[in-house]
CSV table of C-alpha atoms and ligand atoms in Angstrom, one decimal:
chain,number,residue,atom,x,y,z
A,1,MET,CA,131.1,97.3,92.8
A,2,THR,CA,128.2,95.8,90.8
A,3,GLU,CA,127.7,92.1,91.5
A,4,ARG,CA,126.9,90.0,88.5
A,5,ILE,CA,123.8,87.8,88.2
A,6,ASN,CA,123.7,84.5,86.4
A,7,VAL,CA,122.4,85.1,82.9
A,8,ASP,CA,123.7,81.8,81.5
A,9,ASP,CA,120.3,80.0,81.4
A,10,VAL,CA,118.2,82.8,79.8
A,11,THR,CA,118.1,83.9,76.2
A,12,THR,CA,119.2,87.4,75.4
A,13,GLU,CA,115.8,88.3,74.1
A,14,ARG,CA,114.1,87.1,77.2
A,15,ALA,CA,116.6,88.9,79.5
A,16,LEU,CA,116.1,92.1,77.5
A,17,ASP,CA,112.3,91.7,77.9
A,18,LEU,CA,112.7,91.5,81.6
A,19,TYR,CA,115.0,94.5,81.6
A,20,ARG,CA,112.4,96.5,79.6
A,21,GLU,CA,109.6,95.6,82.1
A,22,MET,CA,111.7,96.7,85.0
A,23,LEU,CA,112.8,99.9,83.3
A,24,ARG,CA,109.2,100.7,82.5
A,25,ILE,CA,108.4,100.6,86.2
A,26,ARG,CA,111.5,102.6,87.2
A,27,ARG,CA,110.8,105.3,84.7
A,28,PHE,CA,107.1,105.3,85.5
A,29,GLU,CA,107.9,105.9,89.2
A,30,ASP,CA,110.5,108.6,88.5
A,31,ARG,CA,108.1,110.4,86.1
A,32,VAL,CA,105.2,110.1,88.5
A,33,TYR,CA,107.3,111.6,91.3
A,34,GLN,CA,108.0,114.7,89.1
A,35,LEU,CA,104.4,115.0,88.2
A,36,PHE,CA,103.4,114.8,91.8
A,37,LEU,CA,105.9,117.5,92.8
A,38,GLN,CA,104.5,119.7,90.0
A,39,GLY,CA,101.1,119.3,91.6
A,40,GLU,CA,99.6,117.4,88.6
A,41,LEU,CA,98.7,114.3,90.6
A,42,PRO,CA,96.4,114.2,93.6
A,43,GLY,CA,96.8,112.1,96.7
A,44,THR,CA,99.9,110.5,98.0
A,45,LEU,CA,102.3,108.0,96.6
A,46,HIS,CA,104.1,104.9,97.8
A,47,GLN,CA,106.8,104.2,95.3
A,48,TYR,CA,108.5,101.1,94.1
A,49,GLN,CA,111.9,102.0,92.8
A,50,GLY,CA,114.4,99.4,93.9
A,51,GLN,CA,111.9,96.5,94.1
A,52,GLU,CA,111.3,96.1,90.3
A,53,ALA,CA,112.9,92.7,90.1
A,54,VAL,CA,110.3,91.2,92.5
A,55,ALA,CA,107.2,92.3,90.6
A,56,VAL,CA,108.6,91.5,87.2
A,57,GLY,CA,110.2,88.2,88.1
A,58,ALA,CA,107.1,87.0,89.9
A,59,CYS,CA,104.5,88.1,87.4
A,60,GLN,CA,106.5,86.7,84.5
A,61,ALA,CA,106.4,83.3,86.1
A,62,LEU,CA,102.6,83.3,86.1
A,63,ASN,CA,100.3,81.8,83.5
A,64,ASP,CA,97.3,83.4,81.8
A,65,GLY,CA,94.3,83.2,84.2
A,66,ASP,CA,96.5,83.5,87.3
A,67,TRP,CA,95.6,86.4,89.6
A,68,ILE,CA,97.6,88.7,92.0
A,69,THR,CA,96.7,90.8,95.0
A,70,SER,CA,98.7,93.9,95.8
A,71,THR,CA,99.3,96.5,98.5
A,72,HIS,CA,99.5,100.2,99.2
A,73,ARG,CA,102.7,100.1,96.9
A,74,PRO,CA,101.1,98.7,93.8
A,75,HIS,CA,102.4,100.6,90.7
A,76,GLY,CA,105.1,98.0,89.9
A,77,HIS,CA,102.8,95.0,90.5
A,78,ALA,CA,100.1,96.6,88.2
A,79,LEU,CA,102.5,97.3,85.3
A,80,ALA,CA,104.2,93.9,85.7
A,81,LYS,CA,100.8,92.1,85.6
A,82,GLY,CA,99.8,93.9,82.4
A,83,VAL,CA,97.9,97.0,83.3
A,84,THR,CA,98.9,99.4,80.5
A,85,VAL,CA,101.0,102.5,81.2
A,86,ARG,CA,98.2,104.6,79.8
A,87,SER,CA,95.5,103.2,82.1
A,88,ALA,CA,97.8,103.2,85.2
A,89,MET,CA,98.9,106.8,84.6
A,90,ALA,CA,95.3,108.0,83.9
A,91,GLU,CA,94.2,106.3,87.2
A,92,LEU,CA,96.8,108.3,89.1
A,93,TYR,CA,95.5,111.5,87.4
A,94,GLY,CA,92.0,110.4,88.6
A,95,LYS,CA,90.7,110.3,85.1
A,96,ALA,CA,87.8,108.3,83.7
A,97,THR,CA,90.2,106.5,81.3
A,98,GLY,CA,92.1,105.0,84.3
A,99,CYS,CA,92.0,101.3,85.1
A,100,CYS,CA,89.5,102.0,87.9
A,101,GLY,CA,87.7,104.8,86.1
A,102,GLY,CA,89.6,107.3,88.2
A,103,LYS,CA,88.0,106.1,91.5
A,104,GLY,CA,90.9,104.0,92.8
A,105,GLY,CA,94.0,106.2,92.5
A,106,SER,CA,97.4,105.2,93.5
A,107,MET,CA,96.6,102.9,96.4
A,108,HIS,CA,93.8,100.9,94.6
A,109,LEU,CA,95.4,100.4,91.2
A,110,GLY,CA,94.5,97.3,89.4
A,111,ASP,CA,92.4,95.7,86.7
A,112,PRO,CA,90.5,92.4,86.8
A,113,ASP,CA,90.9,92.2,83.1
A,114,VAL,CA,94.6,91.4,83.6
A,115,GLY,CA,94.1,89.3,86.7
A,116,MET,CA,94.8,91.9,89.3
A,117,ILE,CA,92.2,92.7,91.9
A,118,PRO,CA,92.5,96.4,92.6
A,119,ALA,CA,95.2,96.9,95.2
A,120,ILE,CA,94.3,96.6,98.9
A,121,ALA,CA,96.0,99.3,101.0
A,122,ILE,CA,95.1,97.7,104.4
A,123,VAL,CA,98.3,96.1,105.5
A,124,ALA,CA,98.0,92.3,105.1
A,125,GLY,CA,94.5,92.8,103.6
A,126,GLY,CA,95.6,90.9,100.5
A,127,VAL,CA,96.6,87.9,102.6
A,128,SER,CA,92.9,87.4,103.6
A,129,VAL,CA,91.5,88.0,100.1
A,130,VAL,CA,93.9,85.7,98.5
A,131,SER,CA,92.6,82.8,100.6
A,132,GLY,CA,89.2,83.3,99.0
A,133,MET,CA,90.7,83.4,95.6
A,134,GLY,CA,92.8,80.3,96.2
A,135,LEU,CA,89.7,78.5,97.6
A,136,ALA,CA,87.7,79.5,94.5
A,137,PHE,CA,90.4,78.2,92.1
A,138,LYS,CA,90.6,75.0,94.1
A,139,MET,CA,86.8,74.4,94.0
A,140,GLN,CA,86.6,75.3,90.3
A,141,ARG,CA,89.6,73.0,89.6
A,142,ASN,CA,90.6,75.5,86.9
A,143,GLY,CA,94.4,75.1,87.4
A,144,HIS,CA,94.9,78.8,88.2
A,145,VAL,CA,97.1,80.1,90.9
A,146,ALA,CA,96.8,83.2,93.1
A,147,LEU,CA,99.9,85.2,94.0
A,148,CYS,CA,99.9,87.5,97.0
A,149,PHE,CA,102.4,90.4,97.3
A,150,PHE,CA,102.9,91.8,100.7
A,151,GLY,CA,105.6,93.5,102.8
A,152,ASP,CA,107.7,92.5,105.9
A,153,GLY,CA,105.4,94.7,108.0
A,154,ALA,CA,102.4,92.8,106.9
A,155,SER,CA,103.8,89.7,108.5
A,156,ASN,CA,103.1,91.3,111.9
A,157,GLU,CA,99.4,91.4,111.3
A,158,GLY,CA,97.0,88.8,112.6
A,159,ALA,CA,95.5,88.4,109.1
A,160,PHE,CA,98.9,87.1,107.9
A,161,HIS,CA,99.0,84.2,110.3
A,162,GLU,CA,95.4,83.3,110.0
A,163,GLY,CA,95.5,83.5,106.2
A,164,LEU,CA,98.7,81.4,105.9
A,165,ASN,CA,97.4,78.7,108.2
A,166,PHE,CA,94.1,78.4,106.4
A,167,ALA,CA,95.8,78.2,103.0
A,168,ALA,CA,98.2,75.6,104.4
A,169,VAL,CA,95.7,73.2,105.8
A,170,GLN,CA,93.4,73.6,102.7
A,171,LYS,CA,96.4,73.2,100.4
A,172,LEU,CA,95.3,76.2,98.4
A,173,PRO,CA,97.0,77.1,95.1
A,174,ILE,CA,98.7,80.2,96.4
A,175,VAL,CA,102.2,81.7,96.1
A,176,TYR,CA,103.0,84.2,98.8
A,177,VAL,CA,105.7,86.8,97.8
A,178,CYS,CA,107.0,88.7,100.7
A,179,GLU,CA,108.9,91.8,99.7
A,180,ASN,CA,111.2,92.2,102.7
A,181,ASN,CA,112.5,95.7,102.2
A,182,MET,CA,113.6,95.8,105.8
A,183,TYR,CA,111.1,98.5,107.0
A,184,GLY,CA,107.4,98.8,107.7
A,185,ALA,CA,107.1,102.6,107.2
A,186,SER,CA,109.9,103.8,109.6
A,187,THR,CA,110.1,100.6,111.7
A,188,PRO,CA,112.9,98.2,111.0
A,189,PHE,CA,111.8,94.6,110.7
A,190,THR,CA,114.4,93.7,113.3
A,191,ALA,CA,112.5,95.8,115.9
A,192,THR,CA,109.4,93.7,115.4
A,193,SER,CA,110.7,90.2,115.1
A,194,LEU,CA,113.2,88.1,117.1
A,195,VAL,CA,113.7,85.8,114.1
A,196,PRO,CA,115.6,87.4,111.3
A,197,ASN,CA,113.5,86.3,108.4
A,198,VAL,CA,109.8,86.3,107.5
A,199,ALA,CA,110.5,82.8,106.1
A,200,ASP,CA,111.3,81.6,109.6
A,201,ARG,CA,107.9,82.5,110.8
A,202,VAL,CA,106.0,80.2,108.5
A,203,ALA,CA,107.7,77.0,109.5
A,204,GLY,CA,104.9,76.7,112.1
A,205,TYR,CA,102.3,76.4,109.4
A,206,GLY,CA,104.1,73.7,107.5
A,207,ILE,CA,104.6,75.8,104.4
A,208,PRO,CA,107.9,75.6,102.5
A,209,ALA,CA,109.6,79.0,102.5
A,210,VAL,CA,112.4,80.1,100.2
A,211,ILE,CA,114.6,83.1,100.7
A,212,VAL,CA,115.7,84.7,97.5
A,213,ASP,CA,117.8,87.7,96.3
A,214,GLY,CA,115.2,90.3,95.6
A,215,MET,CA,117.5,92.3,93.4
A,216,ASP,CA,117.9,89.4,90.9
A,217,VAL,CA,115.0,89.2,88.5
A,218,LEU,CA,116.0,85.8,87.3
A,219,ALA,CA,116.3,84.3,90.8
A,220,ILE,CA,112.8,85.6,91.6
A,221,HIS,CA,111.5,84.2,88.4
A,222,ASP,CA,112.9,80.7,89.1
A,223,ALA,CA,111.6,80.6,92.7
A,224,VAL,CA,108.1,81.7,91.7
A,225,SER,CA,108.0,79.3,88.8
A,226,GLU,CA,108.7,76.4,91.1
A,227,ALA,CA,106.2,77.6,93.7
A,228,ARG,CA,103.6,78.1,91.0
A,229,GLN,CA,104.1,74.5,89.8
A,230,ARG,CA,103.7,73.2,93.3
A,231,ALA,CA,100.6,75.2,93.9
A,232,ALA,CA,99.0,74.1,90.5
A,233,ALA,CA,99.8,70.5,91.2
A,234,GLY,CA,97.7,70.6,94.4
A,235,ASP,CA,100.7,70.6,96.8
A,236,GLY,CA,99.7,73.8,98.5
A,237,PRO,CA,101.2,77.2,99.1
A,238,THR,CA,104.8,78.3,99.2
A,239,LEU,CA,106.2,81.5,100.7
A,240,ILE,CA,109.0,83.3,98.9
A,241,GLU,CA,110.8,86.0,100.8
A,242,ALA,CA,112.6,88.4,98.5
A,243,LYS,CA,115.3,90.4,100.3
A,244,THR,CA,114.9,93.8,98.7
A,245,TYR,CA,115.0,97.6,99.4
A,246,ARG,CA,112.9,100.6,98.5
A,247,PHE,CA,115.1,103.3,97.2
A,248,ALA,CA,112.5,106.0,97.9
A,249,GLY,CA,111.0,106.9,101.2
A,250,HIS,CA,108.0,105.1,102.5
A,251,SER,CA,105.6,107.6,101.1
A,252,ARG,CA,106.1,111.0,99.6
A,253,GLY,CA,106.6,113.0,102.8
A,254,ASP,CA,109.3,110.7,104.2
A,255,ALA,CA,112.7,112.3,105.1
A,256,ARG,CA,114.2,108.8,105.8
A,257,GLY,CA,115.6,109.7,109.2
A,258,TYR,CA,115.4,106.0,110.4
A,259,ARG,CA,118.0,104.7,108.0
A,260,SER,CA,121.5,105.8,107.0
A,261,ARG,CA,122.7,107.2,103.7
A,262,ASP,CA,125.4,104.6,103.8
A,263,GLU,CA,122.9,101.8,104.0
A,264,GLU,CA,121.0,103.3,101.0
A,265,ALA,CA,124.2,103.5,99.0
A,266,GLU,CA,125.0,99.9,99.7
A,267,TRP,CA,121.7,98.8,98.4
A,268,LYS,CA,121.9,101.0,95.3
A,269,GLU,CA,125.0,99.0,94.4
A,270,LYS,CA,122.5,96.1,94.0
A,271,ASP,CA,120.1,98.0,91.7
A,272,PRO,CA,118.3,95.2,89.9
A,273,LEU,CA,118.4,97.1,86.5
A,274,VAL,CA,122.1,97.9,86.7
A,275,ARG,CA,122.9,94.3,87.7
A,276,LEU,CA,121.1,92.8,84.8
A,277,GLU,CA,122.5,95.4,82.3
A,278,TYR,CA,126.0,94.9,83.7
A,279,SER,CA,125.8,91.1,83.5
A,280,LEU,CA,124.6,91.1,79.9
A,281,LEU,CA,127.3,93.6,78.8
A,282,ASN,CA,129.9,91.6,80.7
A,283,ALA,CA,128.9,88.4,79.0
A,284,GLY,CA,129.1,90.1,75.6
A,285,ARG,CA,125.3,89.5,75.1
A,286,ALA,CA,124.2,93.1,74.5
A,287,GLN,CA,125.7,96.5,73.7
A,288,GLU,CA,125.3,99.9,75.4
A,289,SER,CA,123.3,101.0,72.4
A,290,THR,CA,120.7,98.3,73.1
A,291,PHE,CA,120.0,99.7,76.5
A,292,ALA,CA,119.9,103.3,75.2
A,293,ARG,CA,117.3,102.2,72.6
A,294,ILE,CA,115.1,100.5,75.2
A,295,LEU,CA,115.3,103.6,77.4
A,296,ASP,CA,114.2,105.8,74.4
A,297,GLU,CA,111.2,103.5,73.7
A,298,VAL,CA,110.1,103.4,77.3
A,299,ASN,CA,110.4,107.2,77.6
A,300,THR,CA,108.2,107.6,74.5
A,301,GLU,CA,105.6,105.2,75.9
A,302,LEU,CA,105.6,107.2,79.2
A,303,GLU,CA,105.2,110.6,77.6
A,304,ASP,CA,102.4,109.3,75.5
A,305,ALA,CA,100.7,108.1,78.7
A,306,VAL,CA,101.1,111.5,80.3
A,307,GLU,CA,99.6,113.3,77.3
A,308,PHE,CA,96.8,110.7,77.2
A,309,SER,CA,96.0,111.3,80.8
A,310,ARG,CA,96.1,115.1,80.6
A,311,GLN,CA,93.7,115.0,77.8
A,312,SER,CA,91.3,112.4,79.3
A,313,PRO,CA,88.0,113.4,80.8
A,314,ASP,CA,87.3,113.5,84.5
A,315,PRO,CA,84.9,110.9,85.8
A,316,ARG,CA,81.2,112.1,85.6
A,317,PRO,CA,79.5,112.9,88.9
A,318,GLU,CA,76.5,110.8,87.8
A,319,ASP,CA,78.8,107.7,87.7
A,320,ALA,CA,80.1,108.2,91.3
A,321,LEU,CA,78.2,105.2,92.7
A,322,THR,CA,78.7,102.8,89.8
A,323,ASP,CA,81.3,100.0,90.4
A,324,ALA,CA,81.3,100.9,94.2
A,325,TYR,CA,80.4,98.3,96.7
A,326,ALA,CA,79.5,100.6,99.5
A,327,THR,CA,77.2,103.6,99.4
A,328,PRO,CA,77.4,106.6,101.7
A,329,ILE,CA,74.9,106.7,104.6
A,330,GLY,CA,72.0,108.9,103.8
A,331,THR,CA,71.7,108.1,100.1
A,332,GLY,CA,68.6,106.0,100.7
A,333,THR,CA,70.2,103.0,99.1
A,334,HIS,CA,71.7,101.9,102.4
A,335,SER,CA,70.1,99.1,104.3
B,1,TPP,C1,96.1,97.6,109.0
B,1,TPP,C2,96.9,98.8,108.6
B,1,TPP,N1,97.7,99.4,109.6
B,1,TPP,C3,98.5,100.4,109.3
B,1,TPP,C4,98.5,101.0,108.0
B,1,TPP,C5,99.4,102.2,107.7
B,1,TPP,N2,100.5,101.7,106.9
B,1,TPP,C6,100.5,101.8,105.6
B,1,TPP,S1,101.8,101.1,104.9
B,1,TPP,C7,102.5,100.6,106.3
B,1,TPP,C8,103.8,99.9,106.4
B,1,TPP,C9,103.7,98.6,105.7
B,1,TPP,O1,105.0,98.0,105.7
B,1,TPP,P1,105.3,96.7,104.8
B,1,TPP,O2,104.2,95.7,104.9
B,1,TPP,O3,106.7,96.3,105.1
B,1,TPP,O4,105.2,97.3,103.3
B,1,TPP,P2,106.2,98.4,102.6
B,1,TPP,O5,105.6,99.7,102.9
B,1,TPP,O6,107.6,98.2,103.2
B,1,TPP,O7,106.1,98.1,101.2
B,1,TPP,C10,101.6,101.0,107.4
B,1,TPP,C11,101.9,100.8,108.8
B,1,TPP,C12,97.6,100.4,107.1
B,1,TPP,N3,97.6,100.9,105.8
B,1,TPP,N4,96.9,99.3,107.4
B,2,MG,MG1,108.5,96.7,104.2
């Protein structure tokens, strides 16, 4: 039985925008999965279906000039922050027109032009990098805020604890968004922590922590807006723990033996897209035809991106070392 979310305080136009953003991510991920199985996309994939409300609610609460860091599961963050469907798709195809010129691929998706440092696949890597970003913003007094997405598994890394403590004592303008999807690869969070919430862990750093329904885009948006305000006002970081679930396996080869089909079904009942659609329909704020139209438009955008990517050129060998910060040993450019 679908549970309603509170749509009373949001305009219908805004709610439909949020819906469209989430659907764009969902359909992107579904389409990418098909393309991967067809052998069109190289590499591996960590997919974001189920967690769309977190990326969209959080990124929509940011201002122009704010930045995000992301993880090995970055497609949703990238699209929500404004990377275009074309340049994200072309990046997954490894094409020169991709947001990293085809050199980043799935796990390093991002684009500084939209305020997203290319994703960092080292678990908790973003927690270190965001400290530097926050410190820079504070020193520049530019009013910008840095938001760091990371998983429950990342909260077991040393970098997480060092990074949060540093940001806390320096009162850095950072919002930490933990996507607690209950598993770090195949390991349940409960097997790695004697406290039930990541939020409980940060009390020791003097950072306020908020637990929020990660399947409710409006709840995420409100929590991040408040945390953003706090950060921009010089009051320091906040941690938001979004309780969520990834509908797909950890990465493409995962048979999901560590969790039950019943558990998956329970979480699918909380699908953030279905809940928003249901709540708007139930309140008489939109019709089925509205959602059908949005789906058509999103599908058209996606097919355009696939065609664009297929027809895009490969990166040129002579550009292999541009935009790269490390060079292979033996090139003569190494010191
Ligand atoms: C430092 C480090 N250790 C291990 C890995 C391998 N690895 C990739 S994702 C992952 C699990 C991360 O779990 P979580 O932080 O909860 O993110 P989720 O996959 O659930 O989004 C692991 C162990 C890695 N990329 N980096
Ligand atoms: Mg996790």
